[in-house]
Amino acid sequence: MEHGSREFLSLERELTLFLRRARASQGEMAREVHPDLESAAYGLLVRLDECGRQRATDLAAYIGVGKATMSRQLRALEHLGLVAREPDPADGRAWLVHLTDEGRRRVGSVREARRARYVSQLSHWNRREVAELARLLEQLNRSMEK
């Protein structure tokens, strides 16, 4: 086996398991926000919760979907009363999307429940280990953006 291959095989195996669990968890969280919410839309709501008003085109780029998919997801979220759209004052052709009060309330309660679940699942971890894991995941995410 080539030098370093074992570590990368181990990384691949652990990330695959982690991502499979994360996908299942995202579906559960989406349903907790609203029973009719599709799994993929959860990340969109979290982004709006963290960043406030966003252009639909910026959201599409961030999530990694096309404009048509984003429009369909936003229409569904509007229909559920979780987001609202308004014309962008800087560009009349663009739309700004934001969480409604109901959307913010629902997303906030699910995110808080998720954080509490992490606290309980990782209660035997040292706080420094949790911080180190967060730091390494952030570093991994940044590397994957390039």
Short mmCIF file of N, CA, C and O in Angstrom, two decimals:
data_model
loop_
_atom_site.label_atom_id
_atom_site.label_comp_id
_atom_site.label_asym_id
_atom_site.label_seq_id
_atom_site.Cartn_x
_atom_site.Cartn_y
_atom_site.Cartn_z
N MET A 1 0.85 -1.19 0.00
CA MET A 1 0.00 0.00 0.00
C MET A 1 0.89 1.25 0.00
O MET A 1 1.83 1.34 0.77
N GLU A 2 0.56 2.20 -0.87
CA GLU A 2 1.34 3.42 -1.00
C GLU A 2 1.36 4.19 0.32
O GLU A 2 0.41 4.15 1.09
N HIS A 3 2.47 4.88 0.57
CA HIS A 3 2.63 5.65 1.81
C HIS A 3 1.44 6.61 2.00
O HIS A 3 1.12 7.38 1.12
N GLY A 4 0.80 6.55 3.15
CA GLY A 4 -0.30 7.46 3.45
C GLY A 4 -1.65 6.98 2.96
O GLY A 4 -2.67 7.58 3.30
N SER A 5 -1.70 5.92 2.16
CA SER A 5 -2.97 5.45 1.62
C SER A 5 -3.92 4.96 2.71
O SER A 5 -5.12 5.18 2.62
N ARG A 6 -3.37 4.30 3.74
CA ARG A 6 -4.20 3.76 4.80
C ARG A 6 -5.01 4.87 5.49
O ARG A 6 -6.19 4.74 5.74
N GLU A 7 -4.33 6.01 5.75
CA GLU A 7 -5.00 7.13 6.41
C GLU A 7 -6.14 7.67 5.55
O GLU A 7 -7.22 7.98 6.05
N PHE A 8 -5.90 7.77 4.24
CA PHE A 8 -6.93 8.30 3.35
C PHE A 8 -8.08 7.32 3.15
O PHE A 8 -9.23 7.73 3.02
N LEU A 9 -7.77 6.01 3.16
CA LEU A 9 -8.85 5.01 3.11
C LEU A 9 -9.71 5.09 4.36
O LEU A 9 -10.94 5.02 4.29
N SER A 10 -9.06 5.26 5.50
CA SER A 10 -9.78 5.39 6.76
C SER A 10 -10.65 6.65 6.75
O SER A 10 -11.82 6.63 7.16
N LEU A 11 -10.08 7.76 6.26
CA LEU A 11 -10.84 9.01 6.16
C LEU A 11 -12.05 8.83 5.26
O LEU A 11 -13.16 9.24 5.59
N GLU A 12 -11.86 8.18 4.11
CA GLU A 12 -12.96 7.96 3.16
C GLU A 12 -14.06 7.13 3.81
O GLU A 12 -15.24 7.45 3.70
N ARG A 13 -13.68 6.07 4.52
CA ARG A 13 -14.67 5.19 5.18
C ARG A 13 -15.46 5.96 6.23
O ARG A 13 -16.69 5.90 6.27
N GLU A 14 -14.78 6.72 7.08
CA GLU A 14 -15.45 7.44 8.16
C GLU A 14 -16.33 8.56 7.62
O GLU A 14 -17.43 8.79 8.12
N LEU A 15 -15.85 9.28 6.59
CA LEU A 15 -16.67 10.35 6.00
C LEU A 15 -17.92 9.78 5.31
O LEU A 15 -18.99 10.37 5.38
N THR A 16 -17.78 8.64 4.65
CA THR A 16 -18.93 8.00 4.01
C THR A 16 -20.00 7.66 5.03
O THR A 16 -21.18 7.96 4.83
N LEU A 17 -19.59 7.06 6.15
CA LEU A 17 -20.53 6.74 7.22
C LEU A 17 -21.16 8.01 7.80
O LEU A 17 -22.37 8.11 7.98
N PHE A 18 -20.32 9.00 8.05
CA PHE A 18 -20.80 10.27 8.61
C PHE A 18 -21.82 10.93 7.68
O PHE A 18 -22.87 11.40 8.12
N LEU A 19 -21.52 10.97 6.38
CA LEU A 19 -22.42 11.61 5.41
C LEU A 19 -23.73 10.85 5.28
O LEU A 19 -24.79 11.46 5.14
N ARG A 20 -23.68 9.53 5.33
CA ARG A 20 -24.92 8.73 5.27
C ARG A 20 -25.81 9.07 6.46
O ARG A 20 -27.01 9.29 6.32
N ARG A 21 -25.20 9.14 7.64
CA ARG A 21 -25.98 9.50 8.85
C ARG A 21 -26.49 10.93 8.76
O ARG A 21 -27.61 11.23 9.18
N ALA A 22 -25.64 11.84 8.25
CA ALA A 22 -26.04 13.25 8.14
C ALA A 22 -27.23 13.41 7.20
O ALA A 22 -28.15 14.17 7.48
N ARG A 23 -27.24 12.66 6.08
CA ARG A 23 -28.37 12.74 5.14
C ARG A 23 -29.66 12.28 5.80
O ARG A 23 -30.70 12.92 5.66
N ALA A 24 -29.59 11.18 6.54
CA ALA A 24 -30.78 10.69 7.24
C ALA A 24 -31.23 11.70 8.28
O ALA A 24 -32.42 12.00 8.40
N SER A 25 -30.28 12.27 9.00
CA SER A 25 -30.58 13.25 10.03
C SER A 25 -31.19 14.51 9.43
O SER A 25 -32.12 15.09 10.00
N GLN A 26 -30.70 14.93 8.26
CA GLN A 26 -31.23 16.13 7.61
C GLN A 26 -32.70 15.92 7.25
O GLN A 26 -33.51 16.83 7.40
N GLY A 27 -33.05 14.73 6.80
CA GLY A 27 -34.44 14.42 6.50
C GLY A 27 -35.32 14.52 7.73
O GLY A 27 -36.42 15.09 7.69
N GLU A 28 -34.83 13.99 8.85
CA GLU A 28 -35.58 14.06 10.11
C GLU A 28 -35.77 15.52 10.53
O GLU A 28 -36.85 15.92 10.94
N MET A 29 -34.70 16.30 10.43
CA MET A 29 -34.78 17.70 10.86
C MET A 29 -35.72 18.49 9.96
O MET A 29 -36.48 19.33 10.45
N ALA A 30 -35.68 18.22 8.67
CA ALA A 30 -36.60 18.89 7.75
C ALA A 30 -38.04 18.60 8.15
O ALA A 30 -38.88 19.51 8.23
N ARG A 31 -38.34 17.34 8.46
CA ARG A 31 -39.72 16.97 8.85
C ARG A 31 -40.11 17.59 10.19
O ARG A 31 -41.27 17.88 10.42
N GLU A 32 -39.11 17.81 11.08
CA GLU A 32 -39.40 18.48 12.35
C GLU A 32 -39.76 19.94 12.11
O GLU A 32 -40.59 20.50 12.83
N VAL A 33 -39.11 20.59 11.13
CA VAL A 33 -39.45 21.98 10.81
C VAL A 33 -40.87 22.02 10.28
O VAL A 33 -41.69 22.83 10.70
N HIS A 34 -41.17 21.12 9.33
CA HIS A 34 -42.53 21.02 8.77
C HIS A 34 -42.66 19.65 8.13
O HIS A 34 -41.77 19.23 7.38
N PRO A 35 -43.77 18.94 8.39
CA PRO A 35 -43.91 17.58 7.85
C PRO A 35 -43.79 17.50 6.32
O PRO A 35 -43.38 16.48 5.79
N ASP A 36 -44.11 18.58 5.62
CA ASP A 36 -44.07 18.56 4.16
C ASP A 36 -42.76 19.11 3.58
O ASP A 36 -42.64 19.26 2.37
N LEU A 37 -41.80 19.42 4.44
CA LEU A 37 -40.55 20.02 3.97
C LEU A 37 -39.64 18.95 3.41
O LEU A 37 -39.39 17.94 4.06
N GLU A 38 -39.12 19.19 2.19
CA GLU A 38 -38.19 18.21 1.63
C GLU A 38 -36.81 18.39 2.26
O GLU A 38 -36.42 19.49 2.65
N SER A 39 -36.10 17.28 2.36
CA SER A 39 -34.82 17.23 3.05
C SER A 39 -33.84 18.30 2.58
O SER A 39 -33.20 18.97 3.39
N ALA A 40 -33.73 18.49 1.27
CA ALA A 40 -32.75 19.42 0.71
C ALA A 40 -33.00 20.86 1.15
O ALA A 40 -32.08 21.67 1.19
N ALA A 41 -34.24 21.19 1.48
CA ALA A 41 -34.57 22.58 1.82
C ALA A 41 -34.10 22.97 3.22
O ALA A 41 -34.00 24.16 3.53
N TYR A 42 -33.76 22.01 4.06
CA TYR A 42 -33.35 22.32 5.43
C TYR A 42 -32.09 23.21 5.42
O TYR A 42 -32.03 24.22 6.13
N GLY A 43 -31.09 22.86 4.61
CA GLY A 43 -29.86 23.63 4.54
C GLY A 43 -30.10 25.06 4.08
O GLY A 43 -29.44 25.99 4.52
N LEU A 44 -31.07 25.22 3.21
CA LEU A 44 -31.47 26.54 2.71
C LEU A 44 -32.02 27.39 3.85
O LEU A 44 -31.67 28.56 4.00
N LEU A 45 -32.86 26.80 4.68
CA LEU A 45 -33.45 27.51 5.82
C LEU A 45 -32.38 27.90 6.84
O LEU A 45 -32.40 29.00 7.38
N VAL A 46 -31.44 26.99 7.09
CA VAL A 46 -30.35 27.27 8.03
C VAL A 46 -29.51 28.43 7.51
O VAL A 46 -29.13 29.33 8.26
N ARG A 47 -29.22 28.43 6.20
CA ARG A 47 -28.44 29.52 5.60
C ARG A 47 -29.15 30.87 5.80
O ARG A 47 -28.52 31.86 6.18
N LEU A 48 -30.46 30.89 5.58
CA LEU A 48 -31.23 32.13 5.78
C LEU A 48 -31.26 32.53 7.25
O LEU A 48 -31.21 33.71 7.59
N ASP A 49 -31.32 31.54 8.13
CA ASP A 49 -31.32 31.80 9.57
C ASP A 49 -30.00 32.46 9.97
O ASP A 49 -29.97 33.40 10.78
N GLU A 50 -28.89 32.00 9.40
CA GLU A 50 -27.57 32.52 9.77
C GLU A 50 -27.23 33.83 9.08
O GLU A 50 -26.55 34.67 9.66
N CYS A 51 -27.67 34.00 7.84
CA CYS A 51 -27.20 35.14 7.03
C CYS A 51 -28.26 36.20 6.76
O CYS A 51 -27.94 37.24 6.20
N GLY A 52 -29.50 35.95 7.13
CA GLY A 52 -30.54 36.93 6.83
C GLY A 52 -30.89 36.94 5.36
O GLY A 52 -30.70 35.96 4.66
N ARG A 53 -31.39 38.07 4.90
CA ARG A 53 -31.83 38.19 3.49
C ARG A 53 -30.74 37.79 2.52
O ARG A 53 -29.61 38.23 2.66
N GLN A 54 -31.13 37.01 1.53
CA GLN A 54 -30.19 36.55 0.50
C GLN A 54 -30.87 36.62 -0.86
O GLN A 54 -32.07 36.38 -0.97
N ARG A 55 -30.08 36.90 -1.89
CA ARG A 55 -30.59 36.79 -3.26
C ARG A 55 -30.81 35.32 -3.58
O ARG A 55 -30.01 34.46 -3.20
N ALA A 56 -31.86 35.05 -4.32
CA ALA A 56 -32.16 33.67 -4.72
C ALA A 56 -30.99 33.07 -5.50
O ALA A 56 -30.64 31.90 -5.29
N THR A 57 -30.33 33.87 -6.35
CA THR A 57 -29.20 33.36 -7.13
C THR A 57 -28.02 32.99 -6.23
O THR A 57 -27.33 32.00 -6.46
N ASP A 58 -27.80 33.79 -5.17
CA ASP A 58 -26.72 33.48 -4.22
C ASP A 58 -27.03 32.21 -3.44
O ASP A 58 -26.14 31.40 -3.17
N LEU A 59 -28.29 32.04 -3.08
CA LEU A 59 -28.69 30.82 -2.38
C LEU A 59 -28.47 29.60 -3.26
O LEU A 59 -27.98 28.58 -2.80
N ALA A 60 -28.86 29.72 -4.53
CA ALA A 60 -28.69 28.61 -5.48
C ALA A 60 -27.21 28.23 -5.59
O ALA A 60 -26.85 27.04 -5.56
N ALA A 61 -26.34 29.25 -5.68
CA ALA A 61 -24.90 28.99 -5.79
C ALA A 61 -24.37 28.34 -4.51
O ALA A 61 -23.58 27.39 -4.56
N TYR A 62 -24.82 28.84 -3.35
CA TYR A 62 -24.35 28.29 -2.07
C TYR A 62 -24.77 26.83 -1.91
O TYR A 62 -23.97 25.99 -1.50
N ILE A 63 -26.02 26.52 -2.23
CA ILE A 63 -26.54 25.16 -2.06
C ILE A 63 -26.03 24.25 -3.17
O ILE A 63 -25.93 23.05 -3.00
N GLY A 64 -25.70 24.85 -4.32
CA GLY A 64 -25.18 24.06 -5.44
C GLY A 64 -26.28 23.49 -6.32
O GLY A 64 -26.21 22.35 -6.76
N VAL A 65 -27.33 24.29 -6.54
CA VAL A 65 -28.42 23.86 -7.42
C VAL A 65 -28.65 24.94 -8.49
O VAL A 65 -28.19 26.07 -8.34
N GLY A 66 -29.37 24.57 -9.54
CA GLY A 66 -29.69 25.53 -10.59
C GLY A 66 -30.81 26.46 -10.19
O GLY A 66 -31.48 26.26 -9.17
N LYS A 67 -31.01 27.49 -11.03
CA LYS A 67 -32.05 28.49 -10.73
C LYS A 67 -33.44 27.87 -10.71
O LYS A 67 -34.27 28.24 -9.88
N ALA A 68 -33.71 26.93 -11.62
CA ALA A 68 -35.04 26.31 -11.69
C ALA A 68 -35.34 25.53 -10.41
O ALA A 68 -36.43 25.64 -9.84
N THR A 69 -34.35 24.76 -9.94
CA THR A 69 -34.52 23.99 -8.70
C THR A 69 -34.73 24.93 -7.52
O THR A 69 -35.60 24.70 -6.68
N MET A 70 -33.94 26.02 -7.48
CA MET A 70 -34.07 26.98 -6.39
C MET A 70 -35.45 27.62 -6.42
O MET A 70 -36.10 27.74 -5.37
N SER A 71 -35.94 28.00 -7.58
CA SER A 71 -37.27 28.61 -7.69
C SER A 71 -38.34 27.67 -7.18
O SER A 71 -39.25 28.08 -6.45
N ARG A 72 -38.22 26.39 -7.56
CA ARG A 72 -39.21 25.40 -7.11
C ARG A 72 -39.17 25.25 -5.59
O ARG A 72 -40.21 25.25 -4.93
N GLN A 73 -37.96 25.16 -5.03
CA GLN A 73 -37.84 25.02 -3.57
C GLN A 73 -38.39 26.25 -2.85
O GLN A 73 -39.07 26.12 -1.84
N LEU A 74 -38.08 27.43 -3.38
CA LEU A 74 -38.57 28.66 -2.73
C LEU A 74 -40.08 28.76 -2.80
O LEU A 74 -40.72 29.18 -1.83
N ARG A 75 -40.67 28.37 -3.93
CA ARG A 75 -42.14 28.38 -4.03
C ARG A 75 -42.75 27.45 -2.98
O ARG A 75 -43.72 27.81 -2.31
N ALA A 76 -42.15 26.26 -2.82
CA ALA A 76 -42.65 25.31 -1.82
C ALA A 76 -42.52 25.89 -0.41
O ALA A 76 -43.44 25.78 0.41
N LEU A 77 -41.38 26.53 -0.13
CA LEU A 77 -41.16 27.12 1.20
C LEU A 77 -42.09 28.30 1.46
O LEU A 77 -42.57 28.49 2.59
N GLU A 78 -42.37 29.07 0.41
CA GLU A 78 -43.34 30.18 0.54
C GLU A 78 -44.72 29.62 0.84
O GLU A 78 -45.43 30.14 1.70
N HIS A 79 -45.09 28.57 0.11
CA HIS A 79 -46.40 27.94 0.29
C HIS A 79 -46.58 27.44 1.74
O HIS A 79 -47.67 27.51 2.29
N LEU A 80 -45.47 26.96 2.34
CA LEU A 80 -45.51 26.47 3.72
C LEU A 80 -45.44 27.62 4.73
O LEU A 80 -45.54 27.39 5.94
N GLY A 81 -45.25 28.85 4.24
CA GLY A 81 -45.20 30.01 5.13
C GLY A 81 -43.88 30.17 5.86
O GLY A 81 -43.80 30.87 6.88
N LEU A 82 -42.80 29.54 5.34
CA LEU A 82 -41.51 29.57 6.02
C LEU A 82 -40.59 30.67 5.50
O LEU A 82 -39.72 31.15 6.23
N VAL A 83 -40.74 31.05 4.23
CA VAL A 83 -39.94 32.14 3.66
C VAL A 83 -40.86 33.10 2.92
O VAL A 83 -41.98 32.77 2.56
N ALA A 84 -40.33 34.31 2.70
CA ALA A 84 -41.02 35.31 1.88
C ALA A 84 -39.98 35.90 0.93
O ALA A 84 -38.78 35.88 1.22
N ARG A 85 -40.46 36.39 -0.22
CA ARG A 85 -39.58 37.00 -1.21
C ARG A 85 -40.01 38.44 -1.43
O ARG A 85 -41.19 38.76 -1.32
N GLU A 86 -39.02 39.27 -1.75
CA GLU A 86 -39.31 40.66 -2.09
C GLU A 86 -38.34 41.08 -3.18
O GLU A 86 -37.24 40.53 -3.26
N PRO A 87 -38.71 42.05 -4.02
CA PRO A 87 -37.77 42.52 -5.04
C PRO A 87 -36.53 43.12 -4.39
O PRO A 87 -36.62 43.75 -3.35
N ASP A 88 -35.38 42.87 -5.00
CA ASP A 88 -34.12 43.43 -4.52
C ASP A 88 -34.06 44.89 -4.95
O ASP A 88 -34.08 45.18 -6.15
N PRO A 89 -34.00 45.84 -3.99
CA PRO A 89 -33.96 47.26 -4.36
C PRO A 89 -32.75 47.61 -5.23
O PRO A 89 -32.81 48.54 -6.03
N ALA A 90 -31.67 46.83 -5.11
CA ALA A 90 -30.45 47.10 -5.88
C ALA A 90 -30.57 46.59 -7.32
O ALA A 90 -29.81 47.01 -8.19
N ASP A 91 -31.50 45.66 -7.57
CA ASP A 91 -31.65 45.06 -8.91
C ASP A 91 -33.07 44.55 -9.05
O ASP A 91 -33.43 43.52 -8.48
N GLY A 92 -33.89 45.30 -9.78
CA GLY A 92 -35.31 44.98 -9.90
C GLY A 92 -35.62 43.61 -10.46
O GLY A 92 -36.71 43.07 -10.26
N ARG A 93 -34.63 42.97 -11.13
CA ARG A 93 -34.87 41.63 -11.69
C ARG A 93 -34.62 40.54 -10.66
O ARG A 93 -35.02 39.39 -10.85
N ALA A 94 -33.92 40.87 -9.58
CA ALA A 94 -33.54 39.87 -8.57
C ALA A 94 -34.51 39.88 -7.39
O ALA A 94 -35.22 40.86 -7.16
N TRP A 95 -34.52 38.78 -6.67
CA TRP A 95 -35.37 38.65 -5.48
C TRP A 95 -34.52 38.45 -4.25
O TRP A 95 -33.48 37.80 -4.31
N LEU A 96 -34.96 39.04 -3.15
CA LEU A 96 -34.35 38.78 -1.84
C LEU A 96 -35.29 37.84 -1.09
O LEU A 96 -36.50 38.03 -1.08
N VAL A 97 -34.70 36.84 -0.48
CA VAL A 97 -35.47 35.83 0.25
C VAL A 97 -35.13 35.95 1.73
O VAL A 97 -33.97 36.17 2.09
N HIS A 98 -36.12 35.81 2.59
CA HIS A 98 -35.86 35.82 4.04
C HIS A 98 -36.84 34.88 4.74
O HIS A 98 -37.90 34.55 4.21
N LEU A 99 -36.44 34.46 5.94
CA LEU A 99 -37.34 33.64 6.76
C LEU A 99 -38.49 34.50 7.25
O LEU A 99 -38.29 35.66 7.61
N THR A 100 -39.67 33.91 7.30
CA THR A 100 -40.78 34.58 7.98
C THR A 100 -40.58 34.39 9.48
O THR A 100 -39.71 33.61 9.90
N ASP A 101 -41.38 35.07 10.29
CA ASP A 101 -41.29 34.86 11.75
C ASP A 101 -41.54 33.40 12.09
O ASP A 101 -40.84 32.82 12.93
N GLU A 102 -42.51 32.79 11.42
CA GLU A 102 -42.82 31.38 11.65
C GLU A 102 -41.64 30.49 11.22
O GLU A 102 -41.28 29.55 11.93
N GLY A 103 -41.04 30.81 10.09
CA GLY A 103 -39.88 30.06 9.63
C GLY A 103 -38.73 30.15 10.61
O GLY A 103 -38.08 29.15 10.94
N ARG A 104 -38.47 31.37 11.12
CA ARG A 104 -37.38 31.57 12.08
C ARG A 104 -37.65 30.79 13.37
O ARG A 104 -36.75 30.16 13.92
N ARG A 105 -38.91 30.82 13.83
CA ARG A 105 -39.27 30.10 15.06
C ARG A 105 -39.06 28.59 14.89
O ARG A 105 -38.44 27.94 15.73
N ARG A 106 -39.56 28.06 13.78
CA ARG A 106 -39.45 26.61 13.55
C ARG A 106 -38.01 26.14 13.37
O ARG A 106 -37.59 25.14 13.94
N VAL A 107 -37.25 26.89 12.56
CA VAL A 107 -35.85 26.52 12.32
C VAL A 107 -35.06 26.64 13.63
O VAL A 107 -34.26 25.77 13.97
N GLY A 108 -35.31 27.71 14.38
CA GLY A 108 -34.61 27.91 15.66
C GLY A 108 -34.84 26.78 16.63
O GLY A 108 -33.90 26.31 17.27
N SER A 109 -36.08 26.29 16.73
CA SER A 109 -36.36 25.22 17.69
C SER A 109 -35.72 23.91 17.26
O SER A 109 -35.21 23.16 18.09
N VAL A 110 -35.68 23.64 15.95
CA VAL A 110 -35.04 22.41 15.47
C VAL A 110 -33.52 22.49 15.66
O VAL A 110 -32.89 21.53 16.10
N ARG A 111 -32.94 23.65 15.37
CA ARG A 111 -31.49 23.80 15.54
C ARG A 111 -31.11 23.68 17.02
O ARG A 111 -30.08 23.09 17.36
N GLU A 112 -31.93 24.22 17.90
CA GLU A 112 -31.65 24.12 19.34
C GLU A 112 -31.74 22.66 19.79
O GLU A 112 -30.91 22.19 20.55
N ALA A 113 -32.73 21.94 19.28
CA ALA A 113 -32.88 20.51 19.63
C ALA A 113 -31.66 19.72 19.12
O ALA A 113 -31.16 18.83 19.81
N ARG A 114 -31.19 20.07 17.94
CA ARG A 114 -30.03 19.38 17.37
C ARG A 114 -28.78 19.67 18.21
O ARG A 114 -27.99 18.77 18.50
N ARG A 115 -28.60 20.95 18.59
CA ARG A 115 -27.45 21.31 19.43
C ARG A 115 -27.49 20.54 20.76
O ARG A 115 -26.48 20.00 21.21
N ALA A 116 -28.69 20.46 21.34
CA ALA A 116 -28.85 19.72 22.60
C ALA A 116 -28.51 18.24 22.42
O ALA A 116 -27.93 17.61 23.31
N ARG A 117 -28.85 17.69 21.24
CA ARG A 117 -28.54 16.28 20.96
C ARG A 117 -27.02 16.10 20.88
O ARG A 117 -26.48 15.14 21.41
N TYR A 118 -26.32 17.05 20.24
CA TYR A 118 -24.85 16.97 20.19
C TYR A 118 -24.27 17.03 21.60
O TYR A 118 -23.36 16.28 21.94
N VAL A 119 -24.81 17.95 22.41
CA VAL A 119 -24.31 18.10 23.79
C VAL A 119 -24.45 16.76 24.53
O VAL A 119 -23.52 16.31 25.20
N SER A 120 -25.59 16.10 24.36
CA SER A 120 -25.79 14.84 25.08
C SER A 120 -24.96 13.70 24.48
O SER A 120 -24.34 12.94 25.20
N GLN A 121 -24.88 13.62 23.15
CA GLN A 121 -24.12 12.53 22.51
C GLN A 121 -22.62 12.67 22.75
O GLN A 121 -21.91 11.67 22.78
N LEU A 122 -22.14 13.90 22.90
CA LEU A 122 -20.71 14.13 23.07
C LEU A 122 -20.37 14.57 24.49
O LEU A 122 -19.30 15.14 24.73
N SER A 123 -21.25 14.25 25.44
CA SER A 123 -21.04 14.71 26.82
C SER A 123 -19.77 14.13 27.43
O SER A 123 -19.18 14.76 28.30
N HIS A 124 -19.33 12.96 26.96
CA HIS A 124 -18.10 12.35 27.49
C HIS A 124 -16.84 12.91 26.82
O HIS A 124 -15.74 12.57 27.20
N TRP A 125 -17.02 13.77 25.81
CA TRP A 125 -15.88 14.40 25.15
C TRP A 125 -15.43 15.62 25.96
O TRP A 125 -16.23 16.32 26.55
N ASN A 126 -14.15 15.87 25.89
CA ASN A 126 -13.58 17.08 26.46
C ASN A 126 -13.96 18.25 25.54
O ASN A 126 -13.99 18.10 24.32
N ARG A 127 -14.25 19.42 26.12
CA ARG A 127 -14.63 20.60 25.31
C ARG A 127 -13.57 20.94 24.26
O ARG A 127 -13.88 21.38 23.17
N ARG A 128 -12.29 20.73 24.61
CA ARG A 128 -11.21 21.00 23.65
C ARG A 128 -11.31 20.07 22.45
O ARG A 128 -11.01 20.47 21.32
N GLU A 129 -11.71 18.81 22.69
CA GLU A 129 -11.87 17.86 21.58
C GLU A 129 -13.01 18.31 20.65
O GLU A 129 -12.90 18.21 19.43
N VAL A 130 -14.09 18.79 21.24
CA VAL A 130 -15.23 19.28 20.44
C VAL A 130 -14.77 20.48 19.59
O VAL A 130 -15.04 20.55 18.39
N ALA A 131 -14.05 21.39 20.23
CA ALA A 131 -13.54 22.57 19.52
C ALA A 131 -12.57 22.15 18.41
O ALA A 131 -12.59 22.71 17.31
N GLU A 132 -11.74 21.17 18.67
CA GLU A 132 -10.77 20.70 17.68
C GLU A 132 -11.50 20.04 16.50
O GLU A 132 -11.14 20.25 15.35
N LEU A 133 -12.53 19.25 16.79
CA LEU A 133 -13.31 18.64 15.71
C LEU A 133 -13.95 19.72 14.85
O LEU A 133 -13.89 19.65 13.61
N ALA A 134 -14.55 20.73 15.47
CA ALA A 134 -15.17 21.83 14.72
C ALA A 134 -14.12 22.54 13.87
O ALA A 134 -14.36 22.85 12.70
N ARG A 135 -12.94 22.77 14.44
CA ARG A 135 -11.86 23.44 13.70
C ARG A 135 -11.43 22.61 12.49
O ARG A 135 -11.27 23.14 11.38
N LEU A 136 -11.25 21.30 12.69
CA LEU A 136 -10.82 20.43 11.59
C LEU A 136 -11.90 20.32 10.51
O LEU A 136 -11.58 20.30 9.32
N LEU A 137 -13.16 20.26 10.91
CA LEU A 137 -14.25 20.21 9.91
C LEU A 137 -14.31 21.51 9.11
O LEU A 137 -14.53 21.48 7.90
N GLU A 138 -14.11 22.64 9.80
CA GLU A 138 -14.09 23.92 9.09
C GLU A 138 -12.93 23.95 8.09
O GLU A 138 -13.09 24.37 6.94
N GLN A 139 -11.78 23.45 8.50
CA GLN A 139 -10.61 23.39 7.62
C GLN A 139 -10.90 22.47 6.42
O GLN A 139 -10.57 22.81 5.28
N LEU A 140 -11.53 21.34 6.67
CA LEU A 140 -11.91 20.41 5.60
C LEU A 140 -12.88 21.09 4.63
O LEU A 140 -12.70 21.03 3.41
N ASN A 141 -13.89 21.77 5.16
CA ASN A 141 -14.87 22.45 4.30
C ASN A 141 -14.20 23.52 3.45
O ASN A 141 -14.53 23.66 2.27
N ARG A 142 -13.28 24.27 4.04
CA ARG A 142 -12.57 25.31 3.27
C ARG A 142 -11.74 24.68 2.16
O ARG A 142 -11.71 25.17 1.03
N SER A 143 -11.05 23.56 2.47
CA SER A 143 -10.23 22.88 1.46
C SER A 143 -11.07 22.38 0.30
O SER A 143 -10.64 22.38 -0.85
N MET A 144 -12.30 21.95 0.59
CA MET A 144 -13.17 21.38 -0.44
C MET A 144 -13.79 22.47 -1.32
O MET A 144 -14.27 22.18 -2.40
N GLU A 145 -13.78 23.72 -0.85
CA GLU A 145 -14.32 24.83 -1.64
C GLU A 145 -13.38 25.21 -2.77
O GLU A 145 -13.80 25.79 -3.76
N LYS A 146 -12.10 24.91 -2.63
CA LYS A 146 -11.07 25.37 -3.60
C LYS A 146 -11.09 24.53 -4.86
O LYS A 146 -11.51 23.43 -4.90
#
